[in-house]
PDB file of C-alpha atoms in Angstrom:
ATOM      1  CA  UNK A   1       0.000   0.000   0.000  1.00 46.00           C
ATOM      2  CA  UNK A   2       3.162   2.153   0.595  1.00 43.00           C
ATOM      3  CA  UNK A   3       4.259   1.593  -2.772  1.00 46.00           C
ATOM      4  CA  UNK A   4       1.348   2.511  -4.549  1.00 44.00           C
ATOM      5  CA  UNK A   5       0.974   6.291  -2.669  1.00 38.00           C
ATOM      6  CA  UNK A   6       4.646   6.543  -3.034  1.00 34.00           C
ATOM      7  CA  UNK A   7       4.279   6.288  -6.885  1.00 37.00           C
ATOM      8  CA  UNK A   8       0.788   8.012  -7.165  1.00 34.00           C
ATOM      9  CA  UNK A   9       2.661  11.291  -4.967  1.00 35.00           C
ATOM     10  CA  UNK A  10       5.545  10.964  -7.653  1.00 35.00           C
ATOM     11  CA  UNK A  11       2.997  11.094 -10.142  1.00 36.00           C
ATOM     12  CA  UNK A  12       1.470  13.912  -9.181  1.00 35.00           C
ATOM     13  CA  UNK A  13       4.524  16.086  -8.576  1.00 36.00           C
ATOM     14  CA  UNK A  14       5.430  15.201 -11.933  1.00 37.00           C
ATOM     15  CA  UNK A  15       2.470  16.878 -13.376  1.00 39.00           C
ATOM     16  CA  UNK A  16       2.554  19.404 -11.250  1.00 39.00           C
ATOM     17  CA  UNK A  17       6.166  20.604 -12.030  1.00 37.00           C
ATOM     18  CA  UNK A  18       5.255  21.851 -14.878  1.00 41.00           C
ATOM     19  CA  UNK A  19       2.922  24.139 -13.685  1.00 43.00           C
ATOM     20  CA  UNK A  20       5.596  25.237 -11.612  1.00 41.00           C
ATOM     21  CA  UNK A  21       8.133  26.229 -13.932  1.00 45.00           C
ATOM     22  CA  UNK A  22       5.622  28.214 -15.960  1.00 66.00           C
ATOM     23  CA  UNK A  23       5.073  30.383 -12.970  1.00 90.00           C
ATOM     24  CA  UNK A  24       6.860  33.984 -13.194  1.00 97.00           C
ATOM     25  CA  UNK A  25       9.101  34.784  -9.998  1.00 96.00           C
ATOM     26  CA  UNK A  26       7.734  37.190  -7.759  1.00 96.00           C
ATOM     27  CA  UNK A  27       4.334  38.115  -9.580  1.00 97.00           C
ATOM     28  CA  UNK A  28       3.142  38.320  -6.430  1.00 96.00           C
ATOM     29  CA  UNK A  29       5.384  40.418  -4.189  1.00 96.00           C
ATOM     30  CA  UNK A  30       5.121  43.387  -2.710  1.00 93.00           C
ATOM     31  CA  UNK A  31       7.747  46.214  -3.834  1.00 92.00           C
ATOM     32  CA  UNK A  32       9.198  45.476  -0.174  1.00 90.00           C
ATOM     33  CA  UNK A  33       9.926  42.326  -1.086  1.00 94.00           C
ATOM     34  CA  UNK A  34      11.383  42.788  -5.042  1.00 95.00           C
ATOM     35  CA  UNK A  35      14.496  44.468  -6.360  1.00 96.00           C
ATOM     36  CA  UNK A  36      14.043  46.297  -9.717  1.00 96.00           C
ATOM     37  CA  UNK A  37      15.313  43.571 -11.761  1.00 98.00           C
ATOM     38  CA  UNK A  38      13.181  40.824 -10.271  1.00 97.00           C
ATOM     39  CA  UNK A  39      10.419  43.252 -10.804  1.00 97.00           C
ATOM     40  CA  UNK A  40      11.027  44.196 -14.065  1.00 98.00           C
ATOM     41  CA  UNK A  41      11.906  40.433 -14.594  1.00 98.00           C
ATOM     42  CA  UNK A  42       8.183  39.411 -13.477  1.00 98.00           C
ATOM     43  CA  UNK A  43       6.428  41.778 -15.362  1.00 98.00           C
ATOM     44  CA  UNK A  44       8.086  40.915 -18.145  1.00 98.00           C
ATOM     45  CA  UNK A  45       7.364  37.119 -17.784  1.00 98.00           C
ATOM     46  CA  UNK A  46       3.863  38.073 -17.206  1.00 98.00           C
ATOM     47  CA  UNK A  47       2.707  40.088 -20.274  1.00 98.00           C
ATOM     48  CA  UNK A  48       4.839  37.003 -21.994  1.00 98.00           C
ATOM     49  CA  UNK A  49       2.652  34.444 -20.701  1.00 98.00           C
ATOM     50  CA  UNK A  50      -0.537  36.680 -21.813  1.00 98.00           C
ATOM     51  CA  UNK A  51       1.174  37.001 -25.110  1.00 98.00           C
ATOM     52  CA  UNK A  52       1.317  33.196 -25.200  1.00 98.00           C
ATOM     53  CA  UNK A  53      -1.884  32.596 -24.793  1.00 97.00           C
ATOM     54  CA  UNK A  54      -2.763  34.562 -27.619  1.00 96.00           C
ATOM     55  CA  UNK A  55      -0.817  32.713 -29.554  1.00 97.00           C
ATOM     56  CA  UNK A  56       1.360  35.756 -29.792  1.00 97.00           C
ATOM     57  CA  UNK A  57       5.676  35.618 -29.854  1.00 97.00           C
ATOM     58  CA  UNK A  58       7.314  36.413 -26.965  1.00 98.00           C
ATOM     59  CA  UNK A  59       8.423  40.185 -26.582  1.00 98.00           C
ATOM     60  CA  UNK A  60      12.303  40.022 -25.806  1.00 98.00           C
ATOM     61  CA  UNK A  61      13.975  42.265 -23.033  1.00 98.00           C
ATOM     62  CA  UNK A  62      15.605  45.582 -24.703  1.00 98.00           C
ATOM     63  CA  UNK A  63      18.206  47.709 -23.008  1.00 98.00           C
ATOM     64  CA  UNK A  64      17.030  51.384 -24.870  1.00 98.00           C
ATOM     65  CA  UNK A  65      13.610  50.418 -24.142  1.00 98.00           C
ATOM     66  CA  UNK A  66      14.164  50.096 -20.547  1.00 98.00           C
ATOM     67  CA  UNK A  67      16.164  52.685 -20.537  1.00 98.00           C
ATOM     68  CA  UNK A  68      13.514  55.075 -21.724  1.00 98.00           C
ATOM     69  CA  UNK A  69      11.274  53.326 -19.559  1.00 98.00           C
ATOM     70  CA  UNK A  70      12.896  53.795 -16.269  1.00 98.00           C
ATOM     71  CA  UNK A  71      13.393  57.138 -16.860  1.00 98.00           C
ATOM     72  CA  UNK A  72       9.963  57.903 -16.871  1.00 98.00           C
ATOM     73  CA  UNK A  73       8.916  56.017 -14.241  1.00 98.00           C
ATOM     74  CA  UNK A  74      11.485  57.889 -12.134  1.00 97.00           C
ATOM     75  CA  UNK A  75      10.381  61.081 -13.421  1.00 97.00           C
ATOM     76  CA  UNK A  76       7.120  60.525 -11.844  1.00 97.00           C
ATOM     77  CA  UNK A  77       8.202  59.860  -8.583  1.00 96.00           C
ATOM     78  CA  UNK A  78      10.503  62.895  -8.402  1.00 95.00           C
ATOM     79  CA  UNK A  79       8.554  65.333 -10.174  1.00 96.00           C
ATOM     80  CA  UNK A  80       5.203  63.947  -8.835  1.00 96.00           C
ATOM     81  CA  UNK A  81       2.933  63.573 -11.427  1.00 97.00           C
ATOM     82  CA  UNK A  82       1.595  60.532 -13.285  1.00 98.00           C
ATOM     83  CA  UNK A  83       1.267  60.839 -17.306  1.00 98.00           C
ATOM     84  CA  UNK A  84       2.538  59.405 -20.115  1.00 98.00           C
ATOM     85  CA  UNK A  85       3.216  63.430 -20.883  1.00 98.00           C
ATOM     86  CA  UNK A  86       6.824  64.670 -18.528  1.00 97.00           C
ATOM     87  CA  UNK A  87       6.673  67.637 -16.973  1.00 97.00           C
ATOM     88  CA  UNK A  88       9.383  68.783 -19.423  1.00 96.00           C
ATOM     89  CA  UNK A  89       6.827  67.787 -22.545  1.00 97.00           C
ATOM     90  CA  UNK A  90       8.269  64.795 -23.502  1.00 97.00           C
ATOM     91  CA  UNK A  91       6.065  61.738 -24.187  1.00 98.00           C
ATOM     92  CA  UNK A  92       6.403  58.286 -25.249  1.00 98.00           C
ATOM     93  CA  UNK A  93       8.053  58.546 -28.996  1.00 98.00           C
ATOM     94  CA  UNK A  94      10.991  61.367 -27.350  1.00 98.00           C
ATOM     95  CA  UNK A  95      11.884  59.644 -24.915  1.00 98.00           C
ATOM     96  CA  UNK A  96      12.093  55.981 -26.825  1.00 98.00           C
ATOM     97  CA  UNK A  97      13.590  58.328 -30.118  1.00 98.00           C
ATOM     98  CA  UNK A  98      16.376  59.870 -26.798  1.00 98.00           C
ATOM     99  CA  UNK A  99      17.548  56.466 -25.619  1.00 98.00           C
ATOM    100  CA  UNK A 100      18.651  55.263 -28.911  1.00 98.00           C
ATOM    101  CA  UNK A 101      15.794  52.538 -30.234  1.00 98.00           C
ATOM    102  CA  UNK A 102      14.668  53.933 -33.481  1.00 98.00           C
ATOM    103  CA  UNK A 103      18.179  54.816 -34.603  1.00 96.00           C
ATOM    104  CA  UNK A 104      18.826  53.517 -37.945  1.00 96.00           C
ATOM    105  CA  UNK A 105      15.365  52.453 -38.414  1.00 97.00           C
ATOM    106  CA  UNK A 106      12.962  52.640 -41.555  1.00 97.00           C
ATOM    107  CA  UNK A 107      10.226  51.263 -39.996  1.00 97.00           C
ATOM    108  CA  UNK A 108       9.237  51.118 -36.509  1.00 98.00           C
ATOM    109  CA  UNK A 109       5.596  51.554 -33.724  1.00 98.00           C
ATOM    110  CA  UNK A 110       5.987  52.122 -29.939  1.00 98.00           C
ATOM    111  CA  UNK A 111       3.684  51.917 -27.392  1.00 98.00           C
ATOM    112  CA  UNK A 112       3.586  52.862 -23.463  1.00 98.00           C
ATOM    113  CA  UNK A 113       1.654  51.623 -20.823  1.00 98.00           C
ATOM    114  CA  UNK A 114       1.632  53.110 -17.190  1.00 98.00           C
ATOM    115  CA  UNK A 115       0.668  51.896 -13.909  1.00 98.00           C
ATOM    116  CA  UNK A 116       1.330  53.147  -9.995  1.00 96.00           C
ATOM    117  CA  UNK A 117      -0.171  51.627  -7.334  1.00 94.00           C
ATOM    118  CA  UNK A 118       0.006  51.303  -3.513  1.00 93.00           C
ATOM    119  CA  UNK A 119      -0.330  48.233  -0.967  1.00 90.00           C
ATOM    120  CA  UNK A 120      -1.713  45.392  -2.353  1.00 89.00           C
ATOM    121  CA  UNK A 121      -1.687  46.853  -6.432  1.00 92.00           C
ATOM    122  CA  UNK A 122       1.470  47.217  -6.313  1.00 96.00           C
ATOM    123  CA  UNK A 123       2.575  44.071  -7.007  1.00 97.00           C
ATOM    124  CA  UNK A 124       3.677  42.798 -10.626  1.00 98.00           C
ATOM    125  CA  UNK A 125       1.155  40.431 -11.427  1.00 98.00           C
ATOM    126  CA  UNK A 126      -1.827  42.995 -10.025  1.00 97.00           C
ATOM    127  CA  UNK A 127      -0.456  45.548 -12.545  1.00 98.00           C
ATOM    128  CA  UNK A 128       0.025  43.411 -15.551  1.00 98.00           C
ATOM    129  CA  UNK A 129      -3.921  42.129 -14.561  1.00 98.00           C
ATOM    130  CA  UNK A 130      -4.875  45.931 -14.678  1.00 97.00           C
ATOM    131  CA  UNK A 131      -3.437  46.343 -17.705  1.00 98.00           C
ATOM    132  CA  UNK A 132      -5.394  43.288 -19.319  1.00 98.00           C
ATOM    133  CA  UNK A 133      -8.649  44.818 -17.899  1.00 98.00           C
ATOM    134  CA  UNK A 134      -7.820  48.271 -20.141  1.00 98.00           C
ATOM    135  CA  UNK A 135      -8.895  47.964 -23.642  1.00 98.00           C
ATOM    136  CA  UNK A 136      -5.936  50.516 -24.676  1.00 98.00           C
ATOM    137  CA  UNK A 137      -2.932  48.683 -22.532  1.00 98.00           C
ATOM    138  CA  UNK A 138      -4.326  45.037 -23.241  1.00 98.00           C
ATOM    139  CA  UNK A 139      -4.030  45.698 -27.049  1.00 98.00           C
ATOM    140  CA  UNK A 140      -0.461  47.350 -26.510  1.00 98.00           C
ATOM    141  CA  UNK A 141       0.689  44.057 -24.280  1.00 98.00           C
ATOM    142  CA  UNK A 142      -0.988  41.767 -26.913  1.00 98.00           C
ATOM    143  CA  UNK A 143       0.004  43.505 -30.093  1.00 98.00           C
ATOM    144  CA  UNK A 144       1.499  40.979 -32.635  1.00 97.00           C
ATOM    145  CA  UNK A 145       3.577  44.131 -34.046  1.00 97.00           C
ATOM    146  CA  UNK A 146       6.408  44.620 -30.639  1.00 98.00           C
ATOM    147  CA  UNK A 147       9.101  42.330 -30.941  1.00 98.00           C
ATOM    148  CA  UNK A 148      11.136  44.097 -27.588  1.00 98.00           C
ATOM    149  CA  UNK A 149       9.914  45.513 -24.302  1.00 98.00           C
ATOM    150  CA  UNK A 150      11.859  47.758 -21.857  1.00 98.00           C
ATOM    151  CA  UNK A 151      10.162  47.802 -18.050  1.00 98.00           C
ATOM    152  CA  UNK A 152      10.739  50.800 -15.687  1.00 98.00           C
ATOM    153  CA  UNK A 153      10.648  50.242 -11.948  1.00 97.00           C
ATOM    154  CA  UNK A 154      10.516  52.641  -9.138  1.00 96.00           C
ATOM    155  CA  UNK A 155       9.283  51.963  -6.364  1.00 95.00           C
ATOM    156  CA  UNK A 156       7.691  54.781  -4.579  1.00 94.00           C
ATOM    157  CA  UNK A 157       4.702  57.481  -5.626  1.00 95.00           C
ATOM    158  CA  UNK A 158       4.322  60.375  -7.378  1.00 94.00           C
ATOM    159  CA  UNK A 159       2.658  61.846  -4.520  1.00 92.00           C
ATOM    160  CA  UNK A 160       5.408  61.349  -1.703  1.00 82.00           C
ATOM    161  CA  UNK A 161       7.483  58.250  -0.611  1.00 69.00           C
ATOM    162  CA  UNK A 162       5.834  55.494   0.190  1.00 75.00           C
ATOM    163  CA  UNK A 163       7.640  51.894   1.056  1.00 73.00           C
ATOM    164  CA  UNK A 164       4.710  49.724  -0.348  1.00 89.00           C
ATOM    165  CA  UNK A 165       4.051  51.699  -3.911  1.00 95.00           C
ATOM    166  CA  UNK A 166       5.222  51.226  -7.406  1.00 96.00           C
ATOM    167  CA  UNK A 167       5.104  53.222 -10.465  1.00 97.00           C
ATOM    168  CA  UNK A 168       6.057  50.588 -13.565  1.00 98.00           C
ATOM    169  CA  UNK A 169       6.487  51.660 -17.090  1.00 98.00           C
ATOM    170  CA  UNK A 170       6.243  49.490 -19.789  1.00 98.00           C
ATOM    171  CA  UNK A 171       7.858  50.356 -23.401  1.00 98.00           C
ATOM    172  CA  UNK A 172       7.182  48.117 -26.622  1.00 98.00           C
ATOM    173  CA  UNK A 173       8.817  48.227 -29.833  1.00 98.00           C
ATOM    174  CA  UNK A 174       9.247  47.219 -33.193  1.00 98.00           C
ATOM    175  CA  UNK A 175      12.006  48.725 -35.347  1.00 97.00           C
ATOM    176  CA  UNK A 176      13.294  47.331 -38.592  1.00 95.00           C
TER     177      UNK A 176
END
């Protein structure tokens, strides 16, 4: 009788494990529990799985992206304000064109999505769930066009410092 549980528990962790390694590190922690990179890591591996279920490729990580990306999100925080428009009148296609992604290219499309949150919306998975629920950002995440994506991190509010908040910024891109 030992046997058989012994091979119907190996069994079942067997089809569980895969389960398991689909899941995306950290979706679920709160900015007092991430570093930037696992966040940005998490988000990423998020809006990848929603890609994938759409049958859609994979968006692949981009350094000029993120760099335009976590610009802005740390422009919120220290200037306070929460737009897709800077204080300083920049917007998406500046800041993107500033960091160096459409250099060279003939043909490219960009899009931007934005979320801050506090306390329990501020974790990864919560915003890249938010996002899915907005007509606007769920067509940017899911758009067969990006092949790259560029995540911004900060965590703390436009309106003040604040341990448990999170702005994110989220870049896509094609260029050719």
């Amino acid at each position: 009788m030992v046997k058989g549980a012994l091979i119907t528990a190996i069994a079942l962790l067997a089809l569980l494990a895969p389960a398991a390694a689909q899941a995306c590190r950290n979706s679920g922690a709160h900015p007092t529990e991430l570093t930037v990179e696992s966040a940005r890591q998490s988000v990423r591996c998020l809006i990848n799985k929603k890609r994938k279920s759409k049958r859609a490729r994979p968006l692949r990580a981009n350094s000029r992206l993120e760099l335009a990306a976590q610009g802005h999100s740390a422009a919120m925080e220290s200037d306070g304000f929460f737009s897709h428009t800077s204080l300083d009148g920049s917007d998406p296609l500046s800041r993107i064109k500033a960091a160096g992604y459409l250099g060279g290219a003939v043909k490219w499309a960009i899009g931007e999505n934005l979320s801050w949150a506090e306390g329990p919306g501020a974790t990864p998975k919560f915003t890249v769930s938010q996002w899915m629920r907005s007509p606007p950002h769920r067509a940017a995440m899911l758009s067969r066009r990006y092949r790259h994506v560029g995540i911004g991190v900060v965590f703390g509010s436009p309106m003040g410092s604040n341990a448990n908040s999170a702005i994110y910024t989220a870049n896509f891109g094609f260029r050719k």
